[in-house]
Short mmCIF file of C-alpha atoms in Angstrom, two decimals:
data_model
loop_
_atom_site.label_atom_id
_atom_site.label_comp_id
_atom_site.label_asym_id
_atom_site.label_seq_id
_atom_site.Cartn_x
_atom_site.Cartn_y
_atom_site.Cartn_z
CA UNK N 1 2.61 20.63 9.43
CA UNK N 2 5.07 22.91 7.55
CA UNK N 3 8.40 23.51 9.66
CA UNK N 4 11.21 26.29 9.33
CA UNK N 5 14.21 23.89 10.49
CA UNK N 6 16.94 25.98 11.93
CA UNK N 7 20.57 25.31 12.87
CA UNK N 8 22.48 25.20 15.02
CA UNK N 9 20.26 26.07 18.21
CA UNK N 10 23.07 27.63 20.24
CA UNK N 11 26.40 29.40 18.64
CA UNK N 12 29.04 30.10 21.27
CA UNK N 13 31.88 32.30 19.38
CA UNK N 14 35.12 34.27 20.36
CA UNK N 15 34.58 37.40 19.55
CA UNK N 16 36.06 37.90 15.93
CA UNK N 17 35.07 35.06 15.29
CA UNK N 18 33.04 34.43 11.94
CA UNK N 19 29.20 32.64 12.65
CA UNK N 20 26.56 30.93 10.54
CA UNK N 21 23.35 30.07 10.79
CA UNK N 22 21.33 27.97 8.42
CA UNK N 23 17.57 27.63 7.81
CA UNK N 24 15.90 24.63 6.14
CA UNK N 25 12.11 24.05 4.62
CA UNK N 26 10.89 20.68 3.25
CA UNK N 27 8.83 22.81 1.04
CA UNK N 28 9.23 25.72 -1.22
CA UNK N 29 8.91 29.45 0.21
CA UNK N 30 7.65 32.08 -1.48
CA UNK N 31 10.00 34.45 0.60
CA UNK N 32 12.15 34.12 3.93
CA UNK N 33 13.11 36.72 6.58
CA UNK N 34 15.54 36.93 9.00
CA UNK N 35 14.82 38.80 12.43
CA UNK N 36 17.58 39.43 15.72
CA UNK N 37 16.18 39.42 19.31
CA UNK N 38 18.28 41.17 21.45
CA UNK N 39 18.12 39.43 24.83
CA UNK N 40 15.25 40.66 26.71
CA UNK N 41 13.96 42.37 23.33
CA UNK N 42 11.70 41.77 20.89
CA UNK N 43 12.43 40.73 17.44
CA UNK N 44 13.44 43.39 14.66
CA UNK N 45 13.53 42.36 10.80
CA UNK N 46 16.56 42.74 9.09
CA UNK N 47 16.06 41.54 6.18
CA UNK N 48 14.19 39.79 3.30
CA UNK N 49 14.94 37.81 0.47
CA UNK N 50 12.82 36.57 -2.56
CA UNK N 51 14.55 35.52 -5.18
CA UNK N 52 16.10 32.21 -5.75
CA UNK N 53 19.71 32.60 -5.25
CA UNK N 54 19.85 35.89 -3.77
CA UNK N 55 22.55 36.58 -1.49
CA UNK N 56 22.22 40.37 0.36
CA UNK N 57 25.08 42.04 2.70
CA UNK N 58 24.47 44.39 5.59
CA UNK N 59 27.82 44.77 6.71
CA UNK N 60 28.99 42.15 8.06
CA UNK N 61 26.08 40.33 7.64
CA UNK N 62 25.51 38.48 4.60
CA UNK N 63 22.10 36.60 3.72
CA UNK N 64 21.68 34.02 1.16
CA UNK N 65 18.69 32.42 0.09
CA UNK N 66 18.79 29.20 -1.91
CA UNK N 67 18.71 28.26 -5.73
CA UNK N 68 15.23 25.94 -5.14
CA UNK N 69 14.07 28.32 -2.17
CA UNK N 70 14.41 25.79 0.60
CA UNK N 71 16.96 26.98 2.27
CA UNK N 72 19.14 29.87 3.37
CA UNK N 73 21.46 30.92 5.55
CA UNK N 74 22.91 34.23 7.55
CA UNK N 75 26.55 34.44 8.12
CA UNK N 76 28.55 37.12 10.31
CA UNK N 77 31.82 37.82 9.53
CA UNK N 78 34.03 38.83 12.73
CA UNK N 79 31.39 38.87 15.35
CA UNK N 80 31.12 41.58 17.97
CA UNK N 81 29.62 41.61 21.31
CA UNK N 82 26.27 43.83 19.82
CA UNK N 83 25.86 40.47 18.05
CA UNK N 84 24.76 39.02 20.90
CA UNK N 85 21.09 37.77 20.53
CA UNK N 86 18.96 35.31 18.72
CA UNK N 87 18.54 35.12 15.23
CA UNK N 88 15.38 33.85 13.46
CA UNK N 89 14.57 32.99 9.98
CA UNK N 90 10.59 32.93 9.19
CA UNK N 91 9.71 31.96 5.82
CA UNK N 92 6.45 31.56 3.98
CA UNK N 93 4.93 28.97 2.55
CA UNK N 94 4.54 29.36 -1.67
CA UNK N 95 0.32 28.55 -1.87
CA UNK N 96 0.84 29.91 -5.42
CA UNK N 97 -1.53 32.92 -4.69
CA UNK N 98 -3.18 31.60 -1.41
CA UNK N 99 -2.48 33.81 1.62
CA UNK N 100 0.36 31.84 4.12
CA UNK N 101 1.44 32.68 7.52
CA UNK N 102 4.95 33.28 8.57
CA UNK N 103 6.59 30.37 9.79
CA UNK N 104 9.68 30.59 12.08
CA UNK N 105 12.71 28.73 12.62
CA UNK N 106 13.05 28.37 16.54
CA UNK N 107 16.35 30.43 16.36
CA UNK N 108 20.10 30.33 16.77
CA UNK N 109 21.13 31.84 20.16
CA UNK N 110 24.57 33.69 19.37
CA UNK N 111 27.17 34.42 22.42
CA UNK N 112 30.00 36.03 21.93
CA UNK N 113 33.27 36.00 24.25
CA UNK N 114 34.92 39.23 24.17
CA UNK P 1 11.13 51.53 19.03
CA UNK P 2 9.10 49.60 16.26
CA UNK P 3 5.92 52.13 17.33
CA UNK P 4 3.91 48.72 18.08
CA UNK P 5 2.49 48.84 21.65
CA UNK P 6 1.37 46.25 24.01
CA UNK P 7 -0.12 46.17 27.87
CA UNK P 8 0.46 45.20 30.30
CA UNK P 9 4.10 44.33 30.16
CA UNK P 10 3.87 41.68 32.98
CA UNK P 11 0.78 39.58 33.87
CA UNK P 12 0.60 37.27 36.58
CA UNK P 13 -2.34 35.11 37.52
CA UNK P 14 -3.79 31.96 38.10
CA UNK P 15 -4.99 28.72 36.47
CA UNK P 16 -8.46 28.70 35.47
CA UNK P 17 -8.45 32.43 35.22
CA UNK P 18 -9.13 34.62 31.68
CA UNK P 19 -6.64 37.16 30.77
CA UNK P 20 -7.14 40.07 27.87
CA UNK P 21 -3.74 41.44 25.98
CA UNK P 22 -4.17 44.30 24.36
CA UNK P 23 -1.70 45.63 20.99
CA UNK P 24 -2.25 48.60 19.31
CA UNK P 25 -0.35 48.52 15.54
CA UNK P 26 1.78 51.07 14.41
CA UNK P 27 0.21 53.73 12.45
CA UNK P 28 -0.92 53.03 9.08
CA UNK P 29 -1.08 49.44 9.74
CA UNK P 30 -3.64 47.60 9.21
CA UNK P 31 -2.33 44.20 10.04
CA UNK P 32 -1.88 43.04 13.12
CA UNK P 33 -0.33 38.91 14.17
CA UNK P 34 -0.11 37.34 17.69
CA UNK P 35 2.67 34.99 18.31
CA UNK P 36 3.13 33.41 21.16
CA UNK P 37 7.04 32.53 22.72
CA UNK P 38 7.80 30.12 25.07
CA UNK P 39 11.17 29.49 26.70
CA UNK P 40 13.97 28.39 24.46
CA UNK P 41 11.05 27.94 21.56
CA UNK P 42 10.86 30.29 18.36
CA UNK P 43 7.64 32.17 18.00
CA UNK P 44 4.85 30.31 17.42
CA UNK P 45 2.06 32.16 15.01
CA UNK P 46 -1.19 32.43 16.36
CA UNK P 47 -3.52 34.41 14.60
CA UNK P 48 -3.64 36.97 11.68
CA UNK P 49 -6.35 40.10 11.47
CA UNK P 50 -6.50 42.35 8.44
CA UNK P 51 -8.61 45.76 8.82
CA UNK P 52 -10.74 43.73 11.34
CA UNK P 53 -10.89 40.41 9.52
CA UNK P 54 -9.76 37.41 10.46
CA UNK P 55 -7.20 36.25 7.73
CA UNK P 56 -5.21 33.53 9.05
CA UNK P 57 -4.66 31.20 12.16
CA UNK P 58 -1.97 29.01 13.33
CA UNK P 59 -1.68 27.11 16.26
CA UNK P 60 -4.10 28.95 18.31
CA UNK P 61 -5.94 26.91 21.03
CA UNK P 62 -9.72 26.65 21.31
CA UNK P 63 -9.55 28.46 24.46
CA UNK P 64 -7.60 31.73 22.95
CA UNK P 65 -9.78 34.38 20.54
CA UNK P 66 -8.92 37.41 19.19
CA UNK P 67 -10.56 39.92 17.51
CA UNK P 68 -9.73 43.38 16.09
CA UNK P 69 -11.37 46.77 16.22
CA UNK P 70 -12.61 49.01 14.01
CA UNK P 71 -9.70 51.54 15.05
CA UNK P 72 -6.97 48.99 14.32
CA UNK P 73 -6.08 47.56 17.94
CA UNK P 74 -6.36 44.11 18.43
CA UNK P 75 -7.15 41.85 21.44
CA UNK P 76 -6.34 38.34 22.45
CA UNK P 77 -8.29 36.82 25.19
CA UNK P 78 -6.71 33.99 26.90
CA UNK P 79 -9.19 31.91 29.04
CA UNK P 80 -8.92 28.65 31.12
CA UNK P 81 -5.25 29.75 31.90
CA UNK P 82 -3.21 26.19 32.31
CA UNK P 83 0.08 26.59 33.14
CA UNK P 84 1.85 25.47 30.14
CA UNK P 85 0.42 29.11 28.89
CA UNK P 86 2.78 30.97 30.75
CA UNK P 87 4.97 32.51 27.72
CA UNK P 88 5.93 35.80 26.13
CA UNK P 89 2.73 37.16 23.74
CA UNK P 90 4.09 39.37 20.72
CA UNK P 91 2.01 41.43 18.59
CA UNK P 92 3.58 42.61 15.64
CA UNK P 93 2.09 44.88 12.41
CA UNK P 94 2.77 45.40 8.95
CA UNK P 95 0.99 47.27 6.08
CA UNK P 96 0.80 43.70 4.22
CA UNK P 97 -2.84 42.67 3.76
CA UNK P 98 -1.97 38.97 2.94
CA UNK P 99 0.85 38.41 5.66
CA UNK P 100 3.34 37.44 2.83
CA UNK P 101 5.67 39.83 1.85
CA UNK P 102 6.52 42.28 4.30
CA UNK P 103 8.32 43.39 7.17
CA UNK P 104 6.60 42.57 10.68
CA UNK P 105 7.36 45.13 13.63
CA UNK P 106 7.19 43.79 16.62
CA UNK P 107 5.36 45.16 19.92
CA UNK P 108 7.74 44.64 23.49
CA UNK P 109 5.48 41.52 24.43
CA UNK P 110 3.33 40.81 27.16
CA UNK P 111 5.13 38.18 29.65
CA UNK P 112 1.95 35.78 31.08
CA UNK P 113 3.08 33.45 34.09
CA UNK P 114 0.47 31.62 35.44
CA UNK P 115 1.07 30.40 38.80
#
């Protein structure tokens, strides 16, 4: 079945440290969102991205989806120790008009050493 | 707080047994998703309702329903409990009728362990 590829699985980083965390589909999305889950928590969007090539900054986070929309990626410049959590991409499936379910990556698990 | 609610928080029974979680969406929301996360595993989609229809499902076992009510809370009935069920439940809601484009807020989770 369709799969949201993620990578890497775990991210161990000094904090200050920049991290990056990439998401991969074999197929094309119409969309793809990225949600945090705070250890313990429950996941919270933070963003979404739908057009090809779109990049997006929240601070020091910056979200970038691909040119052929099969990809993208989340990148944190400098962690901090509130960036402690796991970060999921979901993306959804381009039916051309059909209704898809989100599909998530299985997430990148961020630690940060202060 | 995303304003999604879920009970109970913990549930802890045993195999062979049925189990009902209960999510009520965030106001003005019509849709409502169940995803189900197990350790070290992303969330796995289960089932979509729209305004009390059935829209979509995912990976949802023969043995798990759901169904939604007319005043927008949904329920997913777990029965035949095995214990490769025990896992975190998440609802989440949005306003999107198709689950495509929007934002998903998600409910604290029910944690199932069944012994």
């Amino acid at each position: 079945g369709q799969q949201v590829m993620q990578i890497p699985q775990y991210q161990h980083v000094q904090e200050g440290e920049d991290f990056t965390t990439y998401c991969n589909s074999s197929t094309t999305l119409s969309n793809i969102q990225w949600y945090k889950q705070r250890p313990g928590g429950h996941p919270v969007f933070l963003i979404q991205l739908v057009k090809s090539g779109e990049v997006k900054k929240q601070k020091r986070l910056t979200f970038q989806f691909g040119e052929a929309k099969k990809n993208s990626s989340l990148h944190i410049t400098a962690t901090q120790t509130t960036d402690v959590g796991t970060y999921f991409c979901a993306g959804k499936v381009d039916y051309g008009g059909s209704q898809g379910n989100l599909i998530f990556g299985k997430g990148t698990k961020l630690s940060v050493k202060p | 707080d995303s304003g999604v609610t879920q009970t109970p928080k913990h549930l802890i029974t045993a195999t062979g047994q049925r189990v009902t979680l209960r999510c009520s969406p965030r106001s003005g929301d019509l849709s409502v998703y169940w995803y189900q996360q197990s350790l070290d595993q992303g969330l796995q989609f289960l089932i979509h309702y729209y305004n009390g229809e059935e829209r979509a499902k995912g990976n949802i076992l023969e043995r798990f329903s759901a169904q939604q009510f007319p005043d927008l809370h949904s329920e997913l009935n777990l029965s035949s409990l095995e214990l490769g069920d025990s896992a975190l439940y998440f609802c989440a809601s949005s306003v999107d009728p198709t689950g495509r484009g929007y934002e998903q807020y998600f409910g604290p989770g029910t944690r199932l362990t069944v012994t």
